[in-house]
PDB file of C-alpha atoms in Angstrom:
ATOM      1  CA  UNK A 582      -5.334  -9.886 -16.569  1.00 86.00           C
ATOM      2  CA  UNK A 583      -7.754 -12.322 -14.985  1.00 90.00           C
ATOM      3  CA  UNK A 584      -9.100 -12.001 -11.459  1.00 90.00           C
ATOM      4  CA  UNK A 585     -11.448 -14.305  -9.607  1.00 92.00           C
ATOM      5  CA  UNK A 586     -13.983 -13.040  -6.903  1.00 92.00           C
ATOM      6  CA  UNK A 587     -15.736 -15.156  -4.355  1.00 93.00           C
ATOM      7  CA  UNK A 588     -19.388 -14.685  -3.576  1.00 94.00           C
ATOM      8  CA  UNK A 589     -19.873 -11.352  -1.813  1.00 92.00           C
ATOM      9  CA  UNK A 590     -16.374 -10.075  -2.544  1.00 93.00           C
ATOM     10  CA  UNK A 591     -15.781  -6.665  -4.069  1.00 92.00           C
ATOM     11  CA  UNK A 592     -13.241  -5.234  -6.396  1.00 91.00           C
ATOM     12  CA  UNK A 593     -12.531  -1.554  -6.959  1.00 89.00           C
ATOM     13  CA  UNK A 594     -11.883  -0.778 -10.694  1.00 88.00           C
ATOM     14  CA  UNK A 595     -11.067   2.741 -11.978  1.00 83.00           C
ATOM     15  CA  UNK A 596     -13.186   4.251  -9.098  1.00 80.00           C
ATOM     16  CA  UNK A 597     -16.172   1.843  -9.528  1.00 87.00           C
ATOM     17  CA  UNK A 598     -17.067  -0.784  -6.879  1.00 89.00           C
ATOM     18  CA  UNK A 599     -18.092  -4.160  -8.267  1.00 90.00           C
ATOM     19  CA  UNK A 600     -19.590  -6.810  -6.061  1.00 92.00           C
ATOM     20  CA  UNK A 601     -20.037 -10.462  -6.923  1.00 91.00           C
ATOM     21  CA  UNK A 602     -23.139 -12.374  -5.983  1.00 93.00           C
ATOM     22  CA  UNK A 603     -21.385 -15.787  -6.674  1.00 94.00           C
ATOM     23  CA  UNK A 604     -17.973 -16.907  -7.652  1.00 95.00           C
ATOM     24  CA  UNK A 605     -16.926 -15.224 -10.801  1.00 94.00           C
ATOM     25  CA  UNK A 606     -13.840 -14.704 -12.937  1.00 94.00           C
ATOM     26  CA  UNK A 607     -13.228 -11.427 -14.708  1.00 92.00           C
ATOM     27  CA  UNK A 608     -10.847 -10.868 -17.446  1.00 92.00           C
ATOM     28  CA  UNK A 609      -9.638  -7.163 -17.691  1.00 90.00           C
ATOM     29  CA  UNK A 610      -8.841  -6.588 -21.296  1.00 91.00           C
ATOM     30  CA  UNK A 611      -7.162  -3.230 -21.081  1.00 89.00           C
ATOM     31  CA  UNK A 612      -5.158  -1.218 -18.531  1.00 82.00           C
ATOM     32  CA  UNK A 613      -7.223  -0.631 -15.486  1.00 82.00           C
ATOM     33  CA  UNK A 614      -6.503   0.404 -11.887  1.00 80.00           C
ATOM     34  CA  UNK A 615      -8.007  -2.172  -9.430  1.00 83.00           C
ATOM     35  CA  UNK A 616      -7.774  -3.178  -5.855  1.00 86.00           C
ATOM     36  CA  UNK A 617      -9.305  -6.275  -4.333  1.00 87.00           C
ATOM     37  CA  UNK A 618     -11.409  -5.836  -1.260  1.00 88.00           C
ATOM     38  CA  UNK A 619      -8.993  -7.868   0.863  1.00 85.00           C
ATOM     39  CA  UNK A 620      -6.345  -5.125   0.283  1.00 89.00           C
ATOM     40  CA  UNK A 621      -8.736  -2.285   1.001  1.00 92.00           C
ATOM     41  CA  UNK A 622      -8.071  -0.514   4.314  1.00 92.00           C
ATOM     42  CA  UNK A 623     -11.091   1.148   5.951  1.00 91.00           C
ATOM     43  CA  UNK A 624     -10.678   4.613   7.515  1.00 91.00           C
ATOM     44  CA  UNK A 625     -11.233   3.191  11.017  1.00 94.00           C
ATOM     45  CA  UNK A 626      -8.268   0.886  10.492  1.00 95.00           C
ATOM     46  CA  UNK A 627      -5.772   3.677   9.917  1.00 93.00           C
ATOM     47  CA  UNK A 628      -4.372   3.265  13.485  1.00 95.00           C
ATOM     48  CA  UNK A 629      -0.649   3.725  12.690  1.00 96.00           C
ATOM     49  CA  UNK A 630       1.354   6.073  10.585  1.00 96.00           C
ATOM     50  CA  UNK A 631       2.100   3.489   7.939  1.00 97.00           C
ATOM     51  CA  UNK A 632      -1.568   2.477   7.724  1.00 97.00           C
ATOM     52  CA  UNK A 633      -2.480   6.261   7.272  1.00 97.00           C
ATOM     53  CA  UNK A 634       0.138   6.415   4.390  1.00 97.00           C
ATOM     54  CA  UNK A 635      -1.399   3.187   2.934  1.00 97.00           C
ATOM     55  CA  UNK A 636      -4.826   4.728   3.118  1.00 96.00           C
ATOM     56  CA  UNK A 637      -3.720   7.852   1.095  1.00 96.00           C
ATOM     57  CA  UNK A 638      -2.117   5.715  -1.585  1.00 96.00           C
ATOM     58  CA  UNK A 639      -5.124   3.423  -1.681  1.00 95.00           C
ATOM     59  CA  UNK A 640      -7.407   6.511  -2.344  1.00 93.00           C
ATOM     60  CA  UNK A 641      -5.179   7.334  -5.284  1.00 92.00           C
ATOM     61  CA  UNK A 642      -6.086   4.040  -6.791  1.00 88.00           C
ATOM     62  CA  UNK A 643      -9.719   3.631  -6.008  1.00 88.00           C
ATOM     63  CA  UNK A 644     -10.993   7.151  -6.312  1.00 86.00           C
ATOM     64  CA  UNK A 645      -9.497   8.821  -9.398  1.00 82.00           C
ATOM     65  CA  UNK A 646     -11.622  12.013  -8.845  1.00 87.00           C
ATOM     66  CA  UNK A 647      -9.503  12.904  -5.858  1.00 92.00           C
ATOM     67  CA  UNK A 648      -6.277  11.344  -6.883  1.00 91.00           C
ATOM     68  CA  UNK A 649      -4.394  14.740  -6.882  1.00 95.00           C
ATOM     69  CA  UNK A 650      -5.530  15.565  -3.291  1.00 96.00           C
ATOM     70  CA  UNK A 651      -4.708  12.045  -2.147  1.00 95.00           C
ATOM     71  CA  UNK A 652      -1.229  12.383  -3.646  1.00 96.00           C
ATOM     72  CA  UNK A 653      -0.688  15.586  -1.865  1.00 97.00           C
ATOM     73  CA  UNK A 654      -1.678  14.071   1.451  1.00 96.00           C
ATOM     74  CA  UNK A 655       0.498  10.994   0.720  1.00 97.00           C
ATOM     75  CA  UNK A 656       3.508  13.192   0.054  1.00 97.00           C
ATOM     76  CA  UNK A 657       2.894  15.185   3.249  1.00 97.00           C
ATOM     77  CA  UNK A 658       2.607  12.017   5.353  1.00 97.00           C
ATOM     78  CA  UNK A 659       5.637  10.488   3.733  1.00 97.00           C
ATOM     79  CA  UNK A 660       7.684  13.641   4.487  1.00 96.00           C
ATOM     80  CA  UNK A 661       6.515  13.519   8.120  1.00 96.00           C
ATOM     81  CA  UNK A 662       7.498   9.869   8.371  1.00 96.00           C
ATOM     82  CA  UNK A 663      10.909  10.474   6.864  1.00 97.00           C
ATOM     83  CA  UNK A 664      11.480  13.143   9.433  1.00 96.00           C
ATOM     84  CA  UNK A 665      10.256  11.104  12.389  1.00 93.00           C
ATOM     85  CA  UNK A 666      11.587   7.567  11.880  1.00 94.00           C
ATOM     86  CA  UNK A 667      15.223   6.844  12.842  1.00 94.00           C
ATOM     87  CA  UNK A 668      15.375   3.172  11.873  1.00 95.00           C
ATOM     88  CA  UNK A 669      17.592   3.012   8.768  1.00 96.00           C
ATOM     89  CA  UNK A 670      15.699   0.118   7.173  1.00 96.00           C
ATOM     90  CA  UNK A 671      12.457   2.033   7.548  1.00 96.00           C
ATOM     91  CA  UNK A 672      13.933   5.152   6.020  1.00 97.00           C
ATOM     92  CA  UNK A 673      15.430   3.201   3.153  1.00 97.00           C
ATOM     93  CA  UNK A 674      12.144   1.502   2.303  1.00 97.00           C
ATOM     94  CA  UNK A 675      10.166   4.719   2.641  1.00 98.00           C
ATOM     95  CA  UNK A 676      12.401   6.403   0.134  1.00 97.00           C
ATOM     96  CA  UNK A 677      11.929   3.449  -2.209  1.00 97.00           C
ATOM     97  CA  UNK A 678       8.127   3.779  -1.675  1.00 97.00           C
ATOM     98  CA  UNK A 679       8.386   7.484  -2.595  1.00 97.00           C
ATOM     99  CA  UNK A 680      10.220   6.586  -5.747  1.00 97.00           C
ATOM    100  CA  UNK A 681       7.670   3.958  -6.700  1.00 97.00           C
ATOM    101  CA  UNK A 682       4.788   6.325  -6.275  1.00 96.00           C
ATOM    102  CA  UNK A 683       6.680   9.038  -8.281  1.00 95.00           C
ATOM    103  CA  UNK A 684       6.890   6.440 -11.063  1.00 95.00           C
ATOM    104  CA  UNK A 685       3.103   6.016 -10.817  1.00 91.00           C
ATOM    105  CA  UNK A 686       3.265   2.412  -9.528  1.00 93.00           C
ATOM    106  CA  UNK A 687       0.928   2.954  -6.668  1.00 93.00           C
ATOM    107  CA  UNK A 688      -0.105  -0.680  -6.495  1.00 91.00           C
ATOM    108  CA  UNK A 689       3.457  -1.719  -5.878  1.00 94.00           C
ATOM    109  CA  UNK A 690       3.766   0.946  -3.237  1.00 96.00           C
ATOM    110  CA  UNK A 691       0.833  -0.491  -1.374  1.00 96.00           C
ATOM    111  CA  UNK A 692       2.459  -3.894  -1.392  1.00 95.00           C
ATOM    112  CA  UNK A 693       5.704  -2.354  -0.119  1.00 97.00           C
ATOM    113  CA  UNK A 694       3.882  -0.473   2.632  1.00 97.00           C
ATOM    114  CA  UNK A 695       2.074  -3.607   3.850  1.00 96.00           C
ATOM    115  CA  UNK A 696       5.503  -5.440   4.112  1.00 96.00           C
ATOM    116  CA  UNK A 697       6.687  -2.677   6.472  1.00 97.00           C
ATOM    117  CA  UNK A 698       3.824  -3.212   9.026  1.00 96.00           C
ATOM    118  CA  UNK A 699       5.761  -5.659  11.205  1.00 96.00           C
ATOM    119  CA  UNK A 700       8.791  -3.327  11.396  1.00 96.00           C
ATOM    120  CA  UNK A 701       6.608  -0.382  12.233  1.00 96.00           C
ATOM    121  CA  UNK A 702       4.959  -2.421  15.056  1.00 95.00           C
ATOM    122  CA  UNK A 703       8.527  -3.208  16.445  1.00 94.00           C
ATOM    123  CA  UNK A 704       9.542   0.381  16.191  1.00 93.00           C
ATOM    124  CA  UNK A 705       6.377   1.617  17.869  1.00 91.00           C
ATOM    125  CA  UNK A 706       6.658  -0.904  20.659  1.00 90.00           C
ATOM    126  CA  UNK A 707      10.391  -0.048  21.254  1.00 87.00           C
ATOM    127  CA  UNK A 708      11.479  -3.475  20.305  1.00 81.00           C
ATOM    128  CA  UNK A 709      13.466  -2.452  17.167  1.00 67.00           C
ATOM    129  CA  UNK A 710      16.936  -0.994  17.263  1.00 61.00           C
ATOM    130  CA  UNK A 711      16.563   2.402  15.697  1.00 46.00           C
ATOM    131  CA  UNK A 712      19.589   2.047  13.497  1.00 49.00           C
ATOM    132  CA  UNK A 713      19.729  -1.566  12.481  1.00 46.00           C
ATOM    133  CA  UNK A 714      17.045  -3.511  10.490  1.00 45.00           C
ATOM    134  CA  UNK A 715      15.736  -6.792  11.727  1.00 45.00           C
ATOM    135  CA  UNK A 716      17.538  -9.819  10.265  1.00 43.00           C
ATOM    136  CA  UNK A 717      15.714 -11.173   7.316  1.00 45.00           C
ATOM    137  CA  UNK A 718      16.550 -13.274   4.308  1.00 40.00           C
ATOM    138  CA  UNK A 719      14.334 -11.191   2.064  1.00 44.00           C
ATOM    139  CA  UNK A 720      14.621  -7.439   1.544  1.00 45.00           C
ATOM    140  CA  UNK A 721      11.354  -5.448   2.043  1.00 45.00           C
ATOM    141  CA  UNK A 722      11.057  -4.774  -1.595  1.00 45.00           C
ATOM    142  CA  UNK A 723       7.963  -5.138  -3.828  1.00 42.00           C
ATOM    143  CA  UNK A 724       9.905  -7.416  -6.177  1.00 41.00           C
ATOM    144  CA  UNK A 725      10.565  -9.730  -3.116  1.00 38.00           C
ATOM    145  CA  UNK A 726       6.854  -9.940  -2.396  1.00 36.00           C
ATOM    146  CA  UNK A 727       5.062 -13.013  -3.735  1.00 32.00           C
TER     147      UNK A 727
END
């Protein structure tokens, strides 16, 4: 896998943080866990339940030393969300995210959680019907994310 970083951009690889002082392309020659800086959520940005869930999943990827603890927190948060949300589309997608994480595909789970941010905003603002998903041509699935 080849990734390109801009000057000043960071990438998190297997718990290490790498920073580029100029534009650089990196070729990852073996299986690694990485997350680009643009997809890293800072603790002060965890302002909604889904952002908190994302943060816990993100920790599983970027800090392997506490992956188990982050997984426990993720499962607890996910259980609370499943018990709290009534929107059927949100519940369906959260169950899919749980399955994705159980299959150790955390990066895909992060993408799936990000896709749900607009639906969460609608629900939290009271604009979403609690039992019907918003109309969309694409399902909120990782395989539908470009």
